[in-house]
Amino acid sequence: MLAGVPVEIRPAQATDVEALARLAALTFPLACPPGSTAQDQQAFIDAVLSPERFADYVADQQRVVLVAQSDDDLVGYTMLVAGEPADPDVRAALTIAPTIELSKCYVHPDHHGAGTAAALMDRSLDEGRARTAGGMWLGVNQLNARARRFYERHGFAVVGVKHFQVGGRLEDDYVLERAL
Ligand SMILES: CC(C)(COP(=O)(O)OP(=O)(O)OC[C@H]1O[C@@H](n2cnc3c(N)ncnc32)[C@H](O)[C@@H]1OP(=O)(O)O)[C@@H](O)C(=O)NCCC(=O)NCCS
């Protein structure tokens, strides 16, 4: 897989779930803060990012899974989750309804800084609008400066804080939101 090869953004299919789980396992640790252990990250990967979980996500009408494909490889993915968030900290922070969550946004490191993430973001925003959401929100680790910079450049602003369980550790996130 080479940066510079054209990237297609498309909805994920049932046949993508093995490749999605491999990509997710590779990229999830990149979003974790320095204190997060490999053991905690693996527990999260096993529980949330397995092929079986991705099969559920792809089939779920409340979710949209988008993939970035370059040649035969998946090089990035996003997942949207429609509906009101369950976390009371998030509900208190959000200013726009109805909302949709950008629950996952991950690009293979070989494709960082190459426009793949921007293409995934543009399509994700379009999908949120197509689902008639008025706003989009996400959680990002407070120490993930690169992702925060990326989201800010795409119109998101901090509206609150929340916590995120990764294995045995409770991580500190910012809640970001933007209008659609
Ligand atoms: C988040 C992610 C999808 C963004 O994709 P990307 O291709 O890196 O995005 P871009 O290169 O367009 O933008 C990254 C921005 O962060 C900046 N940046 C890069 N490294 C940085 C660092 N260490 N600290 C601060 N900013 C940094 C870049 O300069 C760029 O900003 P600019 O365009 O204003 O100069 C990608 O980095 C990724 O997959 N990261 C790992 C997984 C992750 O953290 N996902 C988010 C989970 S909430």
mmCIF file with all atom_site columns, C-alpha atoms and ligand atoms in Angstrom:
data_model
loop_
_atom_site.group_PDB
_atom_site.id
_atom_site.type_symbol
_atom_site.label_atom_id
_atom_site.label_alt_id
_atom_site.label_comp_id
_atom_site.label_asym_id
_atom_site.label_entity_id
_atom_site.label_seq_id
_atom_site.pdbx_PDB_ins_code
_atom_site.Cartn_x
_atom_site.Cartn_y
_atom_site.Cartn_z
_atom_site.occupancy
_atom_site.B_iso_or_equiv
_atom_site.pdbx_formal_charge
_atom_site.auth_seq_id
_atom_site.auth_comp_id
_atom_site.auth_asym_id
_atom_site.auth_atom_id
_atom_site.pdbx_PDB_model_num
ATOM   1   C CA  . MET A 1 1   ? 0.000   0.000   0.000  1.00 0.00 ? 1   MET A CA  1
ATOM   2   C CA  . LEU A 1 2   ? 1.448   3.330   -1.064 1.00 0.00 ? 2   LEU A CA  1
ATOM   3   C CA  . ALA A 1 3   ? 0.403   6.874   -0.290 1.00 0.00 ? 3   ALA A CA  1
ATOM   4   C CA  . GLY A 1 4   ? -0.431  8.558   -3.610 1.00 0.00 ? 4   GLY A CA  1
ATOM   5   C CA  . VAL A 1 5   ? -2.443  5.615   -4.992 1.00 0.00 ? 5   VAL A CA  1
ATOM   6   C CA  . PRO A 1 6   ? -6.070  6.786   -5.493 1.00 0.00 ? 6   PRO A CA  1
ATOM   7   C CA  . VAL A 1 7   ? -8.310  6.130   -2.515 1.00 0.00 ? 7   VAL A CA  1
ATOM   8   C CA  . GLU A 1 8   ? -12.001 5.239   -2.853 1.00 0.00 ? 8   GLU A CA  1
ATOM   9   C CA  . ILE A 1 9   ? -14.391 6.003   0.013  1.00 0.00 ? 9   ILE A CA  1
ATOM   10  C CA  . ARG A 1 10  ? -17.342 3.585   0.179  1.00 0.00 ? 10  ARG A CA  1
ATOM   11  C CA  . PRO A 1 11  ? -19.717 1.994   2.685  1.00 0.00 ? 11  PRO A CA  1
ATOM   12  C CA  . ALA A 1 12  ? -18.289 -1.112  4.357  1.00 0.00 ? 12  ALA A CA  1
ATOM   13  C CA  . GLN A 1 13  ? -19.711 -4.487  3.367  1.00 0.00 ? 13  GLN A CA  1
ATOM   14  C CA  . ALA A 1 14  ? -20.001 -7.751  5.278  1.00 0.00 ? 14  ALA A CA  1
ATOM   15  C CA  . THR A 1 15  ? -16.980 -9.038  3.360  1.00 0.00 ? 15  THR A CA  1
ATOM   16  C CA  . ASP A 1 16  ? -14.808 -6.232  4.803  1.00 0.00 ? 16  ASP A CA  1
ATOM   17  C CA  . VAL A 1 17  ? -15.036 -7.212  8.459  1.00 0.00 ? 17  VAL A CA  1
ATOM   18  C CA  . GLU A 1 18  ? -11.797 -9.235  8.706  1.00 0.00 ? 18  GLU A CA  1
ATOM   19  C CA  . ALA A 1 19  ? -9.779  -6.459  7.024  1.00 0.00 ? 19  ALA A CA  1
ATOM   20  C CA  . LEU A 1 20  ? -11.562 -3.833  9.123  1.00 0.00 ? 20  LEU A CA  1
ATOM   21  C CA  . ALA A 1 21  ? -10.664 -5.644  12.347 1.00 0.00 ? 21  ALA A CA  1
ATOM   22  C CA  . ARG A 1 22  ? -6.998  -5.896  11.246 1.00 0.00 ? 22  ARG A CA  1
ATOM   23  C CA  . LEU A 1 23  ? -6.892  -2.185  10.399 1.00 0.00 ? 23  LEU A CA  1
ATOM   24  C CA  . ALA A 1 24  ? -8.647  -1.279  13.649 1.00 0.00 ? 24  ALA A CA  1
ATOM   25  C CA  . ALA A 1 25  ? -6.206  -3.351  15.741 1.00 0.00 ? 25  ALA A CA  1
ATOM   26  C CA  . LEU A 1 26  ? -3.279  -1.651  13.999 1.00 0.00 ? 26  LEU A CA  1
ATOM   27  C CA  . THR A 1 27  ? -4.570  1.912   14.333 1.00 0.00 ? 27  THR A CA  1
ATOM   28  C CA  . PHE A 1 28  ? -6.363  1.921   17.709 1.00 0.00 ? 28  PHE A CA  1
ATOM   29  C CA  . PRO A 1 29  ? -3.091  2.095   19.728 1.00 0.00 ? 29  PRO A CA  1
ATOM   30  C CA  . LEU A 1 30  ? -2.129  5.265   17.796 1.00 0.00 ? 30  LEU A CA  1
ATOM   31  C CA  . ALA A 1 31  ? -5.026  7.092   19.487 1.00 0.00 ? 31  ALA A CA  1
ATOM   32  C CA  . CYS A 1 32  ? -4.070  6.017   23.021 1.00 0.00 ? 32  CYS A CA  1
ATOM   33  C CA  . PRO A 1 33  ? -2.108  8.195   25.457 1.00 0.00 ? 33  PRO A CA  1
ATOM   34  C CA  . PRO A 1 34  ? 1.392   7.255   26.681 1.00 0.00 ? 34  PRO A CA  1
ATOM   35  C CA  . GLY A 1 35  ? 0.144   5.738   29.975 1.00 0.00 ? 35  GLY A CA  1
ATOM   36  C CA  . SER A 1 36  ? -2.124  3.239   28.214 1.00 0.00 ? 36  SER A CA  1
ATOM   37  C CA  . THR A 1 37  ? -0.676  -0.298  28.356 1.00 0.00 ? 37  THR A CA  1
ATOM   38  C CA  . ALA A 1 38  ? -0.570  -2.809  25.502 1.00 0.00 ? 38  ALA A CA  1
ATOM   39  C CA  . GLN A 1 39  ? -2.646  -5.131  27.702 1.00 0.00 ? 39  GLN A CA  1
ATOM   40  C CA  . ASP A 1 40  ? -5.423  -2.536  28.166 1.00 0.00 ? 40  ASP A CA  1
ATOM   41  C CA  . GLN A 1 41  ? -5.387  -1.732  24.454 1.00 0.00 ? 41  GLN A CA  1
ATOM   42  C CA  . GLN A 1 42  ? -5.623  -5.432  23.542 1.00 0.00 ? 42  GLN A CA  1
ATOM   43  C CA  . ALA A 1 43  ? -8.578  -5.893  25.910 1.00 0.00 ? 43  ALA A CA  1
ATOM   44  C CA  . PHE A 1 44  ? -10.388 -3.072  24.084 1.00 0.00 ? 44  PHE A CA  1
ATOM   45  C CA  . ILE A 1 45  ? -9.443  -4.484  20.663 1.00 0.00 ? 45  ILE A CA  1
ATOM   46  C CA  . ASP A 1 46  ? -10.742 -7.940  21.617 1.00 0.00 ? 46  ASP A CA  1
ATOM   47  C CA  . ALA A 1 47  ? -14.008 -6.589  23.072 1.00 0.00 ? 47  ALA A CA  1
ATOM   48  C CA  . VAL A 1 48  ? -14.871 -3.796  20.624 1.00 0.00 ? 48  VAL A CA  1
ATOM   49  C CA  . LEU A 1 49  ? -12.873 -4.215  17.394 1.00 0.00 ? 49  LEU A CA  1
ATOM   50  C CA  . SER A 1 50  ? -13.193 -7.931  16.571 1.00 0.00 ? 50  SER A CA  1
ATOM   51  C CA  . PRO A 1 51  ? -14.468 -9.147  13.170 1.00 0.00 ? 51  PRO A CA  1
ATOM   52  C CA  . GLU A 1 52  ? -17.677 -10.255 14.941 1.00 0.00 ? 52  GLU A CA  1
ATOM   53  C CA  . ARG A 1 53  ? -18.256 -6.770  16.364 1.00 0.00 ? 53  ARG A CA  1
ATOM   54  C CA  . PHE A 1 54  ? -17.586 -5.191  12.964 1.00 0.00 ? 54  PHE A CA  1
ATOM   55  C CA  . ALA A 1 55  ? -20.107 -7.583  11.403 1.00 0.00 ? 55  ALA A CA  1
ATOM   56  C CA  . ASP A 1 56  ? -22.674 -6.273  13.926 1.00 0.00 ? 56  ASP A CA  1
ATOM   57  C CA  . TYR A 1 57  ? -21.697 -2.646  13.217 1.00 0.00 ? 57  TYR A CA  1
ATOM   58  C CA  . VAL A 1 58  ? -21.978 -3.049  9.432  1.00 0.00 ? 58  VAL A CA  1
ATOM   59  C CA  . ALA A 1 59  ? -25.426 -4.669  9.770  1.00 0.00 ? 59  ALA A CA  1
ATOM   60  C CA  . ASP A 1 60  ? -26.733 -2.094  12.300 1.00 0.00 ? 60  ASP A CA  1
ATOM   61  C CA  . GLN A 1 61  ? -29.181 0.407   10.732 1.00 0.00 ? 61  GLN A CA  1
ATOM   62  C CA  . GLN A 1 62  ? -28.223 2.990   13.375 1.00 0.00 ? 62  GLN A CA  1
ATOM   63  C CA  . ARG A 1 63  ? -24.596 2.953   12.190 1.00 0.00 ? 63  ARG A CA  1
ATOM   64  C CA  . VAL A 1 64  ? -22.690 3.881   9.067  1.00 0.00 ? 64  VAL A CA  1
ATOM   65  C CA  . VAL A 1 65  ? -19.270 2.319   8.527  1.00 0.00 ? 65  VAL A CA  1
ATOM   66  C CA  . LEU A 1 66  ? -17.206 3.896   5.751  1.00 0.00 ? 66  LEU A CA  1
ATOM   67  C CA  . VAL A 1 67  ? -13.928 2.534   4.445  1.00 0.00 ? 67  VAL A CA  1
ATOM   68  C CA  . ALA A 1 68  ? -11.093 4.059   2.433  1.00 0.00 ? 68  ALA A CA  1
ATOM   69  C CA  . GLN A 1 69  ? -9.772  1.545   -0.090 1.00 0.00 ? 69  GLN A CA  1
ATOM   70  C CA  . SER A 1 70  ? -6.466  1.834   -1.949 1.00 0.00 ? 70  SER A CA  1
ATOM   71  C CA  . ASP A 1 71  ? -5.817  -0.950  -4.435 1.00 0.00 ? 71  ASP A CA  1
ATOM   72  C CA  . ASP A 1 72  ? -6.984  -4.033  -2.533 1.00 0.00 ? 72  ASP A CA  1
ATOM   73  C CA  . ASP A 1 73  ? -6.176  -2.661  0.929  1.00 0.00 ? 73  ASP A CA  1
ATOM   74  C CA  . LEU A 1 74  ? -8.381  -0.877  3.450  1.00 0.00 ? 74  LEU A CA  1
ATOM   75  C CA  . VAL A 1 75  ? -6.351  2.138   4.589  1.00 0.00 ? 75  VAL A CA  1
ATOM   76  C CA  . GLY A 1 76  ? -8.876  3.972   6.773  1.00 0.00 ? 76  GLY A CA  1
ATOM   77  C CA  . TYR A 1 77  ? -12.352 3.811   8.236  1.00 0.00 ? 77  TYR A CA  1
ATOM   78  C CA  . THR A 1 78  ? -14.939 5.841   10.078 1.00 0.00 ? 78  THR A CA  1
ATOM   79  C CA  . MET A 1 79  ? -18.057 4.799   11.958 1.00 0.00 ? 79  MET A CA  1
ATOM   80  C CA  . LEU A 1 80  ? -21.081 6.975   12.680 1.00 0.00 ? 80  LEU A CA  1
ATOM   81  C CA  . VAL A 1 81  ? -23.666 6.143   15.341 1.00 0.00 ? 81  VAL A CA  1
ATOM   82  C CA  . ALA A 1 82  ? -27.045 7.858   15.089 1.00 0.00 ? 82  ALA A CA  1
ATOM   83  C CA  . GLY A 1 83  ? -29.172 8.711   18.106 1.00 0.00 ? 83  GLY A CA  1
ATOM   84  C CA  . GLU A 1 84  ? -28.891 10.474  21.412 1.00 0.00 ? 84  GLU A CA  1
ATOM   85  C CA  . PRO A 1 85  ? -25.719 9.588   23.328 1.00 0.00 ? 85  PRO A CA  1
ATOM   86  C CA  . ALA A 1 86  ? -26.076 7.475   26.469 1.00 0.00 ? 86  ALA A CA  1
ATOM   87  C CA  . ASP A 1 87  ? -23.220 9.176   28.375 1.00 0.00 ? 87  ASP A CA  1
ATOM   88  C CA  . PRO A 1 88  ? -24.675 11.938  30.619 1.00 0.00 ? 88  PRO A CA  1
ATOM   89  C CA  . ASP A 1 89  ? -21.463 13.993  30.308 1.00 0.00 ? 89  ASP A CA  1
ATOM   90  C CA  . VAL A 1 90  ? -21.872 14.017  26.536 1.00 0.00 ? 90  VAL A CA  1
ATOM   91  C CA  . ARG A 1 91  ? -25.586 14.833  26.705 1.00 0.00 ? 91  ARG A CA  1
ATOM   92  C CA  . ALA A 1 92  ? -24.819 17.766  28.986 1.00 0.00 ? 92  ALA A CA  1
ATOM   93  C CA  . ALA A 1 93  ? -22.074 19.064  26.697 1.00 0.00 ? 93  ALA A CA  1
ATOM   94  C CA  . LEU A 1 94  ? -23.809 18.921  23.301 1.00 0.00 ? 94  LEU A CA  1
ATOM   95  C CA  . THR A 1 95  ? -25.547 22.016  21.961 1.00 0.00 ? 95  THR A CA  1
ATOM   96  C CA  . ILE A 1 96  ? -27.131 20.705  18.727 1.00 0.00 ? 96  ILE A CA  1
ATOM   97  C CA  . ALA A 1 97  ? -29.929 18.153  18.217 1.00 0.00 ? 97  ALA A CA  1
ATOM   98  C CA  . PRO A 1 98  ? -30.487 15.797  16.564 1.00 0.00 ? 98  PRO A CA  1
ATOM   99  C CA  . THR A 1 99  ? -26.903 14.610  16.706 1.00 0.00 ? 99  THR A CA  1
ATOM   100 C CA  . ILE A 1 100 ? -24.817 11.799  15.265 1.00 0.00 ? 100 ILE A CA  1
ATOM   101 C CA  . GLU A 1 101 ? -21.553 10.485  16.707 1.00 0.00 ? 101 GLU A CA  1
ATOM   102 C CA  . LEU A 1 102 ? -18.328 10.113  14.768 1.00 0.00 ? 102 LEU A CA  1
ATOM   103 C CA  . SER A 1 103 ? -17.470 7.067   16.852 1.00 0.00 ? 103 SER A CA  1
ATOM   104 C CA  . LYS A 1 104 ? -14.348 5.977   14.977 1.00 0.00 ? 104 LYS A CA  1
ATOM   105 C CA  . CYS A 1 105 ? -11.932 7.783   12.649 1.00 0.00 ? 105 CYS A CA  1
ATOM   106 C CA  . TYR A 1 106 ? -8.738  5.910   11.860 1.00 0.00 ? 106 TYR A CA  1
ATOM   107 C CA  . VAL A 1 107 ? -6.245  5.992   9.003  1.00 0.00 ? 107 VAL A CA  1
ATOM   108 C CA  . HIS A 1 108 ? -3.280  3.671   8.410  1.00 0.00 ? 108 HIS A CA  1
ATOM   109 C CA  . PRO A 1 109 ? -0.058  5.500   9.330  1.00 0.00 ? 109 PRO A CA  1
ATOM   110 C CA  . ASP A 1 110 ? 1.275   5.143   5.756  1.00 0.00 ? 110 ASP A CA  1
ATOM   111 C CA  . HIS A 1 111 ? -1.631  7.389   4.682  1.00 0.00 ? 111 HIS A CA  1
ATOM   112 C CA  . HIS A 1 112 ? -1.473  10.080  7.348  1.00 0.00 ? 112 HIS A CA  1
ATOM   113 C CA  . GLY A 1 113 ? -1.118  13.595  5.966  1.00 0.00 ? 113 GLY A CA  1
ATOM   114 C CA  . ALA A 1 114 ? -2.145  12.371  2.488  1.00 0.00 ? 114 ALA A CA  1
ATOM   115 C CA  . GLY A 1 115 ? -5.791  13.476  2.293  1.00 0.00 ? 115 GLY A CA  1
ATOM   116 C CA  . THR A 1 116 ? -7.336  10.090  3.087  1.00 0.00 ? 116 THR A CA  1
ATOM   117 C CA  . ALA A 1 117 ? -8.577  11.266  6.481  1.00 0.00 ? 117 ALA A CA  1
ATOM   118 C CA  . ALA A 1 118 ? -10.019 14.431  4.938  1.00 0.00 ? 118 ALA A CA  1
ATOM   119 C CA  . ALA A 1 119 ? -11.869 12.391  2.291  1.00 0.00 ? 119 ALA A CA  1
ATOM   120 C CA  . LEU A 1 120 ? -13.287 10.099  4.986  1.00 0.00 ? 120 LEU A CA  1
ATOM   121 C CA  . MET A 1 121 ? -14.310 13.121  7.056  1.00 0.00 ? 121 MET A CA  1
ATOM   122 C CA  . ASP A 1 122 ? -16.044 14.839  4.104  1.00 0.00 ? 122 ASP A CA  1
ATOM   123 C CA  . ARG A 1 123 ? -18.027 11.696  3.312  1.00 0.00 ? 123 ARG A CA  1
ATOM   124 C CA  . SER A 1 124 ? -18.860 11.161  6.997  1.00 0.00 ? 124 SER A CA  1
ATOM   125 C CA  . LEU A 1 125 ? -20.234 14.709  7.256  1.00 0.00 ? 125 LEU A CA  1
ATOM   126 C CA  . ASP A 1 126 ? -22.334 14.054  4.131  1.00 0.00 ? 126 ASP A CA  1
ATOM   127 C CA  . GLU A 1 127 ? -23.684 10.823  5.646  1.00 0.00 ? 127 GLU A CA  1
ATOM   128 C CA  . GLY A 1 128 ? -24.594 12.688  8.841  1.00 0.00 ? 128 GLY A CA  1
ATOM   129 C CA  . ARG A 1 129 ? -26.498 15.280  6.793  1.00 0.00 ? 129 ARG A CA  1
ATOM   130 C CA  . ALA A 1 130 ? -28.209 12.520  4.796  1.00 0.00 ? 130 ALA A CA  1
ATOM   131 C CA  . ARG A 1 131 ? -29.462 11.130  8.111  1.00 0.00 ? 131 ARG A CA  1
ATOM   132 C CA  . THR A 1 132 ? -30.818 14.625  8.880  1.00 0.00 ? 132 THR A CA  1
ATOM   133 C CA  . ALA A 1 133 ? -28.602 15.170  11.901 1.00 0.00 ? 133 ALA A CA  1
ATOM   134 C CA  . GLY A 1 134 ? -28.077 18.835  12.777 1.00 0.00 ? 134 GLY A CA  1
ATOM   135 C CA  . GLY A 1 135 ? -24.756 18.241  14.525 1.00 0.00 ? 135 GLY A CA  1
ATOM   136 C CA  . MET A 1 136 ? -21.945 15.731  14.803 1.00 0.00 ? 136 MET A CA  1
ATOM   137 C CA  . TRP A 1 137 ? -19.977 14.960  17.954 1.00 0.00 ? 137 TRP A CA  1
ATOM   138 C CA  . LEU A 1 138 ? -16.969 12.865  18.901 1.00 0.00 ? 138 LEU A CA  1
ATOM   139 C CA  . GLY A 1 139 ? -14.704 12.041  21.816 1.00 0.00 ? 139 GLY A CA  1
ATOM   140 C CA  . VAL A 1 140 ? -10.936 12.354  21.486 1.00 0.00 ? 140 VAL A CA  1
ATOM   141 C CA  . ASN A 1 141 ? -8.218  11.660  24.036 1.00 0.00 ? 141 ASN A CA  1
ATOM   142 C CA  . GLN A 1 142 ? -7.013  14.899  25.575 1.00 0.00 ? 142 GLN A CA  1
ATOM   143 C CA  . LEU A 1 143 ? -3.382  13.990  24.720 1.00 0.00 ? 143 LEU A CA  1
ATOM   144 C CA  . ASN A 1 144 ? -4.092  13.082  21.066 1.00 0.00 ? 144 ASN A CA  1
ATOM   145 C CA  . ALA A 1 145 ? -2.828  16.394  19.645 1.00 0.00 ? 145 ALA A CA  1
ATOM   146 C CA  . ARG A 1 146 ? -2.731  15.238  16.036 1.00 0.00 ? 146 ARG A CA  1
ATOM   147 C CA  . ALA A 1 147 ? -6.345  14.102  15.960 1.00 0.00 ? 147 ALA A CA  1
ATOM   148 C CA  . ARG A 1 148 ? -7.496  17.205  17.833 1.00 0.00 ? 148 ARG A CA  1
ATOM   149 C CA  . ARG A 1 149 ? -5.735  19.399  15.240 1.00 0.00 ? 149 ARG A CA  1
ATOM   150 C CA  . PHE A 1 150 ? -7.352  17.395  12.434 1.00 0.00 ? 150 PHE A CA  1
ATOM   151 C CA  . TYR A 1 151 ? -10.843 17.709  13.947 1.00 0.00 ? 151 TYR A CA  1
ATOM   152 C CA  . GLU A 1 152 ? -10.433 21.428  14.626 1.00 0.00 ? 152 GLU A CA  1
ATOM   153 C CA  . ARG A 1 153 ? -9.423  21.964  11.013 1.00 0.00 ? 153 ARG A CA  1
ATOM   154 C CA  . HIS A 1 154 ? -12.645 20.204  10.025 1.00 0.00 ? 154 HIS A CA  1
ATOM   155 C CA  . GLY A 1 155 ? -14.823 22.534  12.066 1.00 0.00 ? 155 GLY A CA  1
ATOM   156 C CA  . PHE A 1 156 ? -15.106 20.735  15.408 1.00 0.00 ? 156 PHE A CA  1
ATOM   157 C CA  . ALA A 1 157 ? -14.726 22.633  18.704 1.00 0.00 ? 157 ALA A CA  1
ATOM   158 C CA  . VAL A 1 158 ? -14.398 21.444  22.299 1.00 0.00 ? 158 VAL A CA  1
ATOM   159 C CA  . VAL A 1 159 ? -17.727 21.575  24.162 1.00 0.00 ? 159 VAL A CA  1
ATOM   160 C CA  . GLY A 1 160 ? -16.951 19.398  27.182 1.00 0.00 ? 160 GLY A CA  1
ATOM   161 C CA  . VAL A 1 161 ? -15.074 16.469  28.695 1.00 0.00 ? 161 VAL A CA  1
ATOM   162 C CA  . LYS A 1 162 ? -15.896 12.809  29.240 1.00 0.00 ? 162 LYS A CA  1
ATOM   163 C CA  . HIS A 1 163 ? -14.237 9.546   30.218 1.00 0.00 ? 163 HIS A CA  1
ATOM   164 C CA  . PHE A 1 164 ? -13.458 6.544   28.046 1.00 0.00 ? 164 PHE A CA  1
ATOM   165 C CA  . GLN A 1 165 ? -12.740 3.040   29.334 1.00 0.00 ? 165 GLN A CA  1
ATOM   166 C CA  . VAL A 1 166 ? -9.782  1.258   27.714 1.00 0.00 ? 166 VAL A CA  1
ATOM   167 C CA  . GLY A 1 167 ? -9.181  -2.073  29.446 1.00 0.00 ? 167 GLY A CA  1
ATOM   168 C CA  . GLY A 1 168 ? -8.597  -1.292  33.117 1.00 0.00 ? 168 GLY A CA  1
ATOM   169 C CA  . ARG A 1 169 ? -7.912  2.438   32.603 1.00 0.00 ? 169 ARG A CA  1
ATOM   170 C CA  . LEU A 1 170 ? -10.362 5.317   32.492 1.00 0.00 ? 170 LEU A CA  1
ATOM   171 C CA  . GLU A 1 171 ? -8.996  7.808   29.954 1.00 0.00 ? 171 GLU A CA  1
ATOM   172 C CA  . ASP A 1 172 ? -9.784  11.541  29.754 1.00 0.00 ? 172 ASP A CA  1
ATOM   173 C CA  . ASP A 1 173 ? -11.419 12.707  26.523 1.00 0.00 ? 173 ASP A CA  1
ATOM   174 C CA  . TYR A 1 174 ? -12.587 16.016  25.149 1.00 0.00 ? 174 TYR A CA  1
ATOM   175 C CA  . VAL A 1 175 ? -16.069 16.135  23.633 1.00 0.00 ? 175 VAL A CA  1
ATOM   176 C CA  . LEU A 1 176 ? -16.030 17.956  20.279 1.00 0.00 ? 176 LEU A CA  1
ATOM   177 C CA  . GLU A 1 177 ? -19.040 19.083  18.248 1.00 0.00 ? 177 GLU A CA  1
ATOM   178 C CA  . ARG A 1 178 ? -19.826 20.849  14.976 1.00 0.00 ? 178 ARG A CA  1
ATOM   179 C CA  . ALA A 1 179 ? -22.917 21.842  13.065 1.00 0.00 ? 179 ALA A CA  1
ATOM   180 C CA  . LEU A 1 180 ? -23.702 19.941  9.863  1.00 0.00 ? 180 LEU A CA  1
HETATM 181 C C1  . LIG B 2 .   ? -6.625  11.394  13.267 1.00 0.00 ? 1   LIG B C1  1
HETATM 182 C C2  . LIG B 2 .   ? -6.243  11.037  11.829 1.00 0.00 ? 1   LIG B C2  1
HETATM 183 C C3  . LIG B 2 .   ? -7.387  10.271  11.184 1.00 0.00 ? 1   LIG B C3  1
HETATM 184 C C4  . LIG B 2 .   ? -6.000  12.332  11.058 1.00 0.00 ? 1   LIG B C4  1
HETATM 185 O O1  . LIG B 2 .   ? -5.500  11.991  9.802  1.00 0.00 ? 1   LIG B O1  1
HETATM 186 P P1  . LIG B 2 .   ? -4.164  12.693  9.250  1.00 0.00 ? 1   LIG B P1  1
HETATM 187 O O2  . LIG B 2 .   ? -3.929  12.197  7.881  1.00 0.00 ? 1   LIG B O2  1
HETATM 188 O O3  . LIG B 2 .   ? -3.098  12.513  10.245 1.00 0.00 ? 1   LIG B O3  1
HETATM 189 O O4  . LIG B 2 .   ? -4.667  14.190  9.223  1.00 0.00 ? 1   LIG B O4  1
HETATM 190 P P2  . LIG B 2 .   ? -3.961  15.470  8.627  1.00 0.00 ? 1   LIG B P2  1
HETATM 191 O O5  . LIG B 2 .   ? -2.527  15.181  8.331  1.00 0.00 ? 1   LIG B O5  1
HETATM 192 O O6  . LIG B 2 .   ? -4.845  15.981  7.557  1.00 0.00 ? 1   LIG B O6  1
HETATM 193 O O7  . LIG B 2 .   ? -4.070  16.441  9.879  1.00 0.00 ? 1   LIG B O7  1
HETATM 194 C C5  . LIG B 2 .   ? -3.343  16.239  11.061 1.00 0.00 ? 1   LIG B C5  1
HETATM 195 C C6  . LIG B 2 .   ? -3.004  17.601  11.648 1.00 0.00 ? 1   LIG B C6  1
HETATM 196 O O8  . LIG B 2 .   ? -2.285  17.421  12.868 1.00 0.00 ? 1   LIG B O8  1
HETATM 197 C C7  . LIG B 2 .   ? -1.023  18.052  12.755 1.00 0.00 ? 1   LIG B C7  1
HETATM 198 N N1  . LIG B 2 .   ? -0.105  17.231  13.511 1.00 0.00 ? 1   LIG B N1  1
HETATM 199 C C8  . LIG B 2 .   ? 0.620   16.164  13.086 1.00 0.00 ? 1   LIG B C8  1
HETATM 200 N N2  . LIG B 2 .   ? 1.314   15.644  14.107 1.00 0.00 ? 1   LIG B N2  1
HETATM 201 C C9  . LIG B 2 .   ? 1.029   16.413  15.190 1.00 0.00 ? 1   LIG B C9  1
HETATM 202 C C10 . LIG B 2 .   ? 1.440   16.396  16.556 1.00 0.00 ? 1   LIG B C10 1
HETATM 203 N N3  . LIG B 2 .   ? 2.282   15.468  17.026 1.00 0.00 ? 1   LIG B N3  1
HETATM 204 N N4  . LIG B 2 .   ? 0.945   17.334  17.391 1.00 0.00 ? 1   LIG B N4  1
HETATM 205 C C11 . LIG B 2 .   ? 0.080   18.269  16.948 1.00 0.00 ? 1   LIG B C11 1
HETATM 206 N N5  . LIG B 2 .   ? -0.362  18.319  15.676 1.00 0.00 ? 1   LIG B N5  1
HETATM 207 C C12 . LIG B 2 .   ? 0.124   17.407  14.808 1.00 0.00 ? 1   LIG B C12 1
HETATM 208 C C13 . LIG B 2 .   ? -0.726  18.119  11.281 1.00 0.00 ? 1   LIG B C13 1
HETATM 209 O O9  . LIG B 2 .   ? 0.208   19.144  11.007 1.00 0.00 ? 1   LIG B O9  1
HETATM 210 C C14 . LIG B 2 .   ? -2.102  18.401  10.737 1.00 0.00 ? 1   LIG B C14 1
HETATM 211 O O10 . LIG B 2 .   ? -2.519  19.741  10.927 1.00 0.00 ? 1   LIG B O10 1
HETATM 212 P P3  . LIG B 2 .   ? -2.411  20.853  9.744  1.00 0.00 ? 1   LIG B P3  1
HETATM 213 O O11 . LIG B 2 .   ? -2.971  20.229  8.506  1.00 0.00 ? 1   LIG B O11 1
HETATM 214 O O12 . LIG B 2 .   ? -3.212  21.977  10.263 1.00 0.00 ? 1   LIG B O12 1
HETATM 215 O O13 . LIG B 2 .   ? -0.944  21.114  9.637  1.00 0.00 ? 1   LIG B O13 1
HETATM 216 C C15 . LIG B 2 .   ? -4.953  10.174  11.775 1.00 0.00 ? 1   LIG B C15 1
HETATM 217 O O14 . LIG B 2 .   ? -3.857  10.931  12.273 1.00 0.00 ? 1   LIG B O14 1
HETATM 218 C C16 . LIG B 2 .   ? -5.063  8.885   12.539 1.00 0.00 ? 1   LIG B C16 1
HETATM 219 O O15 . LIG B 2 .   ? -5.605  7.905   12.077 1.00 0.00 ? 1   LIG B O15 1
HETATM 220 N N6  . LIG B 2 .   ? -4.484  8.881   13.750 1.00 0.00 ? 1   LIG B N6  1
HETATM 221 C C17 . LIG B 2 .   ? -4.420  7.694   14.568 1.00 0.00 ? 1   LIG B C17 1
HETATM 222 C C18 . LIG B 2 .   ? -5.779  7.294   15.107 1.00 0.00 ? 1   LIG B C18 1
HETATM 223 C C19 . LIG B 2 .   ? -6.477  8.410   15.833 1.00 0.00 ? 1   LIG B C19 1
HETATM 224 O O16 . LIG B 2 .   ? -5.890  9.102   16.654 1.00 0.00 ? 1   LIG B O16 1
HETATM 225 N N7  . LIG B 2 .   ? -7.775  8.565   15.517 1.00 0.00 ? 1   LIG B N7  1
HETATM 226 C C20 . LIG B 2 .   ? -8.631  9.528   16.163 1.00 0.00 ? 1   LIG B C20 1
HETATM 227 C C21 . LIG B 2 .   ? -9.303  8.872   17.325 1.00 0.00 ? 1   LIG B C21 1
HETATM 228 S S1  . LIG B 2 .   ? -10.402 10.016  18.146 1.00 0.00 ? 1   LIG B S1  1
#
